[in-house]
mmCIF file of C-alpha atoms in Angstrom:
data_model
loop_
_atom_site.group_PDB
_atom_site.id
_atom_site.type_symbol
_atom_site.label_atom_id
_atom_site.label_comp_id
_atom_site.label_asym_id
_atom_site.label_seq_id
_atom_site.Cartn_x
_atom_site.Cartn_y
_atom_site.Cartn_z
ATOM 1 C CA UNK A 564 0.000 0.000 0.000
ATOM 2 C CA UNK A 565 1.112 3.547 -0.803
ATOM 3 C CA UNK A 566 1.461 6.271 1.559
ATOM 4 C CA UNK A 567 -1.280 8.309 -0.087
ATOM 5 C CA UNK A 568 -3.484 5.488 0.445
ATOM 6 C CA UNK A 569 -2.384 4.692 4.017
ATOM 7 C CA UNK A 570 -4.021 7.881 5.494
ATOM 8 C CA UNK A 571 -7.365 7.499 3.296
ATOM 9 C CA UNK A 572 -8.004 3.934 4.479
ATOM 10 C CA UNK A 573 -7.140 5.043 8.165
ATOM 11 C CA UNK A 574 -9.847 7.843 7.100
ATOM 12 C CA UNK A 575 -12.279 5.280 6.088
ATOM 13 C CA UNK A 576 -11.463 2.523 9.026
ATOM 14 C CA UNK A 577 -12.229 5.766 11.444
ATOM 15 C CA UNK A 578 -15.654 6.446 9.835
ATOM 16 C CA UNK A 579 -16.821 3.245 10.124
ATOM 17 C CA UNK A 580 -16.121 3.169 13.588
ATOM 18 C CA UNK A 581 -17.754 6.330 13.905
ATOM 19 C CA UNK A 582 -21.057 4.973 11.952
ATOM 20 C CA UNK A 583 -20.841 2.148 14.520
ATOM 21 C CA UNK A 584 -20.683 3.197 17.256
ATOM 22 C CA UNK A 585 -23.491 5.865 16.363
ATOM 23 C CA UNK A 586 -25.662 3.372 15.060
ATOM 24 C CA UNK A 587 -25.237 1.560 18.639
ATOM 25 C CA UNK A 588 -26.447 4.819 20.135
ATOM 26 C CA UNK A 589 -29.043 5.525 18.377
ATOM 27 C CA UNK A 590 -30.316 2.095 18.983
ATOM 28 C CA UNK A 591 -30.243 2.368 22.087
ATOM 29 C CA UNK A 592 -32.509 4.878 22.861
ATOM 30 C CA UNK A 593 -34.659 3.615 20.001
ATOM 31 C CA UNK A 594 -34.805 0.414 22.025
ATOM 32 C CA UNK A 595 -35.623 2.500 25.545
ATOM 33 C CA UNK A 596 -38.725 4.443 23.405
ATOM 34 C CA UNK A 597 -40.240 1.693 20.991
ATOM 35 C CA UNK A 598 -39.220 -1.683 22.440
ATOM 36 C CA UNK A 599 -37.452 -4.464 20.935
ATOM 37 C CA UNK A 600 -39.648 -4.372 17.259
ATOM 38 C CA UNK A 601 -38.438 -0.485 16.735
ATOM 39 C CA UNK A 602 -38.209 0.077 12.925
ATOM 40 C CA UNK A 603 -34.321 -0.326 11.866
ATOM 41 C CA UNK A 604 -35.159 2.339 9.268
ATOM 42 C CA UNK A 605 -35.853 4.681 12.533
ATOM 43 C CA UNK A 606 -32.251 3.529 13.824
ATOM 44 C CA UNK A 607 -30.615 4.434 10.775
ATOM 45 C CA UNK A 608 -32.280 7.452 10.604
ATOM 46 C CA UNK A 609 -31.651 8.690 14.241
ATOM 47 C CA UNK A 610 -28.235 7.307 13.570
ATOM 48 C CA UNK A 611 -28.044 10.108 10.838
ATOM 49 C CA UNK A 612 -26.984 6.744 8.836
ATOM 50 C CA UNK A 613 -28.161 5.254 5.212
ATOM 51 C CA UNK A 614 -30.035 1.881 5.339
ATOM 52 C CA UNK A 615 -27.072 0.582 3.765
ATOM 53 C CA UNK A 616 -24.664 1.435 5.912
ATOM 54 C CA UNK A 617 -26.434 0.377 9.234
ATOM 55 C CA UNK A 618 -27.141 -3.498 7.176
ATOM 56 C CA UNK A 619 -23.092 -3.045 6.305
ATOM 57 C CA UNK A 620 -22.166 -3.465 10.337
ATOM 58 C CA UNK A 621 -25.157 -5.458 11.320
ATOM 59 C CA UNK A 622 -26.493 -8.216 9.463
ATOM 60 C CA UNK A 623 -30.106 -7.867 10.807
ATOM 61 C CA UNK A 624 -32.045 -7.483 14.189
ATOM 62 C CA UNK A 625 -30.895 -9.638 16.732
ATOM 63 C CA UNK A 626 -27.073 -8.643 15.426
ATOM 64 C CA UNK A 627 -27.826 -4.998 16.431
ATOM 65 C CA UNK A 628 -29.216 -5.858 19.898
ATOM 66 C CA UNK A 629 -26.649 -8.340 20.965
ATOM 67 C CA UNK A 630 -24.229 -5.370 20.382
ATOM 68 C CA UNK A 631 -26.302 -2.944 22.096
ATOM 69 C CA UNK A 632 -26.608 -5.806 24.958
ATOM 70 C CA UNK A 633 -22.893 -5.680 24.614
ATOM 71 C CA UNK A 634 -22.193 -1.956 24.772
ATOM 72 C CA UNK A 635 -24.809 -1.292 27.788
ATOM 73 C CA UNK A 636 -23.168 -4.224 29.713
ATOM 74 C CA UNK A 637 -19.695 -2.769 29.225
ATOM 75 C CA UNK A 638 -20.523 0.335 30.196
ATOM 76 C CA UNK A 639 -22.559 -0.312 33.197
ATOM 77 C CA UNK A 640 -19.510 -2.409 34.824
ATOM 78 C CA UNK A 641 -17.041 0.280 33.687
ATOM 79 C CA UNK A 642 -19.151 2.710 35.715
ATOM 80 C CA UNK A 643 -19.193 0.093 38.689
ATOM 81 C CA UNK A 644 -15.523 -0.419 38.248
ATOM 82 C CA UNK A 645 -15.021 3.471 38.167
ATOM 83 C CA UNK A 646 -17.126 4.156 41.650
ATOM 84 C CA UNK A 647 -15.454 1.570 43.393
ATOM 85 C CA UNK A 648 -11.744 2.439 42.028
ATOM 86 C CA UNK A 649 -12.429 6.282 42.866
ATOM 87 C CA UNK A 650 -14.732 7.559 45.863
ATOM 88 C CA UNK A 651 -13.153 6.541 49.092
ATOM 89 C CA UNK A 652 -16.355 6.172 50.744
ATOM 90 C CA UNK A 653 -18.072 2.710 50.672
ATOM 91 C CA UNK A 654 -21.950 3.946 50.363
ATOM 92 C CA UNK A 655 -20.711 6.946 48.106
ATOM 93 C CA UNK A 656 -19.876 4.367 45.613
ATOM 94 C CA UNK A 657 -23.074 2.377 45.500
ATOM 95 C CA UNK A 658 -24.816 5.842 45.393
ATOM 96 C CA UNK A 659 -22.864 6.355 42.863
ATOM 97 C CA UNK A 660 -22.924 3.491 40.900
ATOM 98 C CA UNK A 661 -26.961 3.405 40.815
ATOM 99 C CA UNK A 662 -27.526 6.646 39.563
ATOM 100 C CA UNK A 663 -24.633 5.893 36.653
ATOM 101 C CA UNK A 664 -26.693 2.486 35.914
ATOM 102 C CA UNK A 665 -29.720 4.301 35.391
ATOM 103 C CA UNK A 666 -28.617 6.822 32.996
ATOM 104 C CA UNK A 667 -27.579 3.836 30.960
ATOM 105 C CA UNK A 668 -31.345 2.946 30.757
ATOM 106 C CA UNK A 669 -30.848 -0.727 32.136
ATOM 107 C CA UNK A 670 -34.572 -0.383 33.548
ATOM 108 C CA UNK A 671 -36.042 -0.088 30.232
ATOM 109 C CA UNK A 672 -33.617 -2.299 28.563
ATOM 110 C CA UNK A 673 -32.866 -5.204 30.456
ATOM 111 C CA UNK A 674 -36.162 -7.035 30.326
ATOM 112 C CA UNK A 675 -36.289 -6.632 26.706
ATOM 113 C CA UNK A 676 -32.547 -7.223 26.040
ATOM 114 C CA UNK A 677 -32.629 -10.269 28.299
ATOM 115 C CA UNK A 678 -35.030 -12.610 25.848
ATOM 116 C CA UNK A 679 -33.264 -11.192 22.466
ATOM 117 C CA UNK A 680 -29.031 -12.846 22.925
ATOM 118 C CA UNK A 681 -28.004 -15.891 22.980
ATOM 119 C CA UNK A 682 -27.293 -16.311 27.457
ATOM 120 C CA UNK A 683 -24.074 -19.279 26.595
ATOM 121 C CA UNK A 684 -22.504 -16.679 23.500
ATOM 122 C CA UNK A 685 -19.198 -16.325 25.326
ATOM 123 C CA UNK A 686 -18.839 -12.542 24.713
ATOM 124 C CA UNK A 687 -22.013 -11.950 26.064
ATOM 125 C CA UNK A 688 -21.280 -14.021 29.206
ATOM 126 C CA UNK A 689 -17.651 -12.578 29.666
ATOM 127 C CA UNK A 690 -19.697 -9.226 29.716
ATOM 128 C CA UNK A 691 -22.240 -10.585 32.331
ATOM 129 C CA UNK A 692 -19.417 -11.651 34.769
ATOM 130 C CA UNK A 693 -17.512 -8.488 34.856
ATOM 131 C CA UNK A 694 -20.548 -6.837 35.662
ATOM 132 C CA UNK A 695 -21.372 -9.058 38.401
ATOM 133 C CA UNK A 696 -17.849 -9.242 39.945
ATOM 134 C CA UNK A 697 -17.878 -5.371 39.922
ATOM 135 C CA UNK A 698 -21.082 -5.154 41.128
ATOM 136 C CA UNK A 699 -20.532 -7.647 43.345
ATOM 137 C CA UNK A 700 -17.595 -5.930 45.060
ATOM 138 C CA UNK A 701 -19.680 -2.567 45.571
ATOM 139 C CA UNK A 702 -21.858 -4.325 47.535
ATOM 140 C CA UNK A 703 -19.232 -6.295 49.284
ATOM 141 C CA UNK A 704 -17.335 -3.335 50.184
ATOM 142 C CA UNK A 705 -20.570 -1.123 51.706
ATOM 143 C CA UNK A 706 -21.639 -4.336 53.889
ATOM 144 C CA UNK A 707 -18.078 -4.619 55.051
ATOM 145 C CA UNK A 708 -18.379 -0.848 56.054
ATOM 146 C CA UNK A 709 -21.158 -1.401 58.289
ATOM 147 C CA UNK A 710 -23.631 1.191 55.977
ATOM 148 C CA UNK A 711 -25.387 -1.034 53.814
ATOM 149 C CA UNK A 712 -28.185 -3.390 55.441
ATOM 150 C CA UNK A 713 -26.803 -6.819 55.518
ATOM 151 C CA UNK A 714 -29.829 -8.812 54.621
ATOM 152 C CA UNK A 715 -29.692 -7.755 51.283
ATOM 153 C CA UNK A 716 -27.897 -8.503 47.526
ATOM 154 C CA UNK A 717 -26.932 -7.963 44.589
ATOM 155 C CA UNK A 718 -30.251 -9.231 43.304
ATOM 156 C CA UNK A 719 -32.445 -7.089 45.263
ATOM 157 C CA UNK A 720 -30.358 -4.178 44.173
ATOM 158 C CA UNK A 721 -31.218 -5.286 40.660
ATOM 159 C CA UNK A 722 -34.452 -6.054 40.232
ATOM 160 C CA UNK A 723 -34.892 -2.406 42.408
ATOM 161 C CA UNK A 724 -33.117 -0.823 40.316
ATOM 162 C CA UNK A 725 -34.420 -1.929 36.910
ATOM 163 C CA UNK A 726 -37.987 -1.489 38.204
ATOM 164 C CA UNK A 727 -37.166 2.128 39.389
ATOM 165 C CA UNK A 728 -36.097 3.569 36.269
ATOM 166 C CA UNK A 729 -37.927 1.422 33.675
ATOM 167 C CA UNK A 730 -40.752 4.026 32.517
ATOM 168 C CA UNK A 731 -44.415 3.524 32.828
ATOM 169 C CA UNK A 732 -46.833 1.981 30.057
ATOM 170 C CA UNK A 733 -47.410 5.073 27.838
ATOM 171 C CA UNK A 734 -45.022 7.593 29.186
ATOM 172 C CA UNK A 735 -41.643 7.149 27.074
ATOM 173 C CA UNK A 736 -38.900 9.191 28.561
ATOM 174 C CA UNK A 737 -40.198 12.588 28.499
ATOM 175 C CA UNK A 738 -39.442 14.237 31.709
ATOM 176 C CA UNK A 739 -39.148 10.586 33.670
ATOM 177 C CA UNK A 740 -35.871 10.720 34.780
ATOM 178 C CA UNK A 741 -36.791 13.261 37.478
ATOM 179 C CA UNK A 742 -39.064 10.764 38.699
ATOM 180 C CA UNK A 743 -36.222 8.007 38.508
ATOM 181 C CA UNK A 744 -33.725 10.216 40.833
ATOM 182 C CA UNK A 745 -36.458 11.283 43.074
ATOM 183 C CA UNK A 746 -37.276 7.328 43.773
ATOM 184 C CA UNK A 747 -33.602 5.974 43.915
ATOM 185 C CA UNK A 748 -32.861 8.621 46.433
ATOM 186 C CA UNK A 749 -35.668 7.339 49.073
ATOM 187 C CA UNK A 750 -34.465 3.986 47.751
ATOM 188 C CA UNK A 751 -31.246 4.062 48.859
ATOM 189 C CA UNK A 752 -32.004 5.554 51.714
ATOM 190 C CA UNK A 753 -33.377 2.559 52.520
ATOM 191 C CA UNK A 754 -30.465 0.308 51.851
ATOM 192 C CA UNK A 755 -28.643 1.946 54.553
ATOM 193 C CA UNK A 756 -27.583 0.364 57.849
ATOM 194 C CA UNK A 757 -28.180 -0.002 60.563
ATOM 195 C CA UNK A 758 -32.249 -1.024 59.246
ATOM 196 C CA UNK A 759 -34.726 -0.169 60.019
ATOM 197 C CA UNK A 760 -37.160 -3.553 59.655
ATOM 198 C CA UNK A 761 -36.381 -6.912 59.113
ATOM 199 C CA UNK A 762 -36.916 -8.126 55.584
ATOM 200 C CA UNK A 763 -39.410 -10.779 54.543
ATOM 201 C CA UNK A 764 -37.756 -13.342 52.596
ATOM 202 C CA UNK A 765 -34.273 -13.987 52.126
ATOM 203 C CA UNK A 766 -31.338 -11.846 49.983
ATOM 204 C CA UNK A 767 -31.732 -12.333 46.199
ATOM 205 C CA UNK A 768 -28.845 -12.786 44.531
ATOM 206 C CA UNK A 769 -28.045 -12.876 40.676
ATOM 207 C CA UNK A 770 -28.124 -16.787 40.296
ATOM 208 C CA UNK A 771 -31.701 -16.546 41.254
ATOM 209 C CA UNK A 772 -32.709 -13.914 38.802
ATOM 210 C CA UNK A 773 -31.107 -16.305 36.243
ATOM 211 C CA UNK A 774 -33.089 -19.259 37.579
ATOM 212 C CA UNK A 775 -36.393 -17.368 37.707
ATOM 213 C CA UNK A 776 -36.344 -16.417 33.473
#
């Protein structure tokens, strides 16, 4: 290869990676407003993307939401890895970490995302157990600290969590999210030791969300 056309296929290489990654995004939030059976021609189009080019990087449907399952996964432990690696205090990371997790929309997304991938695809589990480890070790670290209730777990942060910020029948998105913050708020308040009742039931953990689909 020349060195004229070095530079122009770096160009090209970086503008599919831009078209990508904005088709991803658009997605997304496609997915969080319409559901699962959202027109692709409205993801290309929010994408600011040709029909083409969004059937160039994914082959159909269930290609484009097992990389959106991918990206929102990724993202949601990198934000859990983040809060743990940076605020010193044990409940300021949890705090942290739930508010991040809802701005990535995993209320909305999960439940629909969750019956669309393939659950044994190794990239796709590789993705679910670095968000559990780092999730894991959030919660780990607050009980340890004495100010997060003990009889709880991961699970029960979870399913709280995706029912909190996954908006009602009708509403979209318009203006929910002040709802969301509002509820996590008195939510986590709750989580906080030392508690205030004893819980019916016992903790929840991930492994019995899993068994329960």
């Amino acid at each position: 290869m020349d060195t004229a056309a070095k530079p122009r296929t770096a160009r090209l290489r970086a503008d599919a990676s831009r078209n990508r990654e904005r088709i991803v995004a658009a997605a997304t939030e496609a997915l969080v407003e319409f559901g699962p059976d959202v027109p692709l021609d409205e993801v290309a189009r929010r994408a600011g993307v040709g029909n083409a080019t969004l059937y160039r990087h994914f082959s159909d449907r269930c290609e484009l939401i097992r990389q959106v399952t991918l990206s929102v996964m990724a993202r949601t432990a990198q934000r859990a890895e983040d809060a743990l690696a940076e605020e010193p205090d044990a409940f300021a990371a949890l705090y942290r970490f739930v508010f991040e997790a809802a701005e990535e929309r995993i209320g909305a997304l999960c439940p629909m995302l969750s019956e669309a991938f393939d659950h044994a695809d190794p990239e796709v589990a590789g993705q679910v157990q670095r968000m559990e480890s780092a999730i894991n070790a959030i919660v780990d670290r607050a009980q340890r600290a004495g100010q997060l209730r003990p009889d709880i777990a991961v699970g029960d942060l979870m399913v709280a969590l995706t029912q909190l910020t996954r908006p009602l029948p009708g509403t979209g998105c318009v203006s929910f999210d002040r709802f969301v913050h509002r509820h996590l708020q008195l939510f986590l308040d709750g989580l906080r030791a030392p508690a205030r009742s004893v819980l019916v039931g016992t903790a929840a953990t991930l492994e019995d969300l899993q068994a329960s689909r």
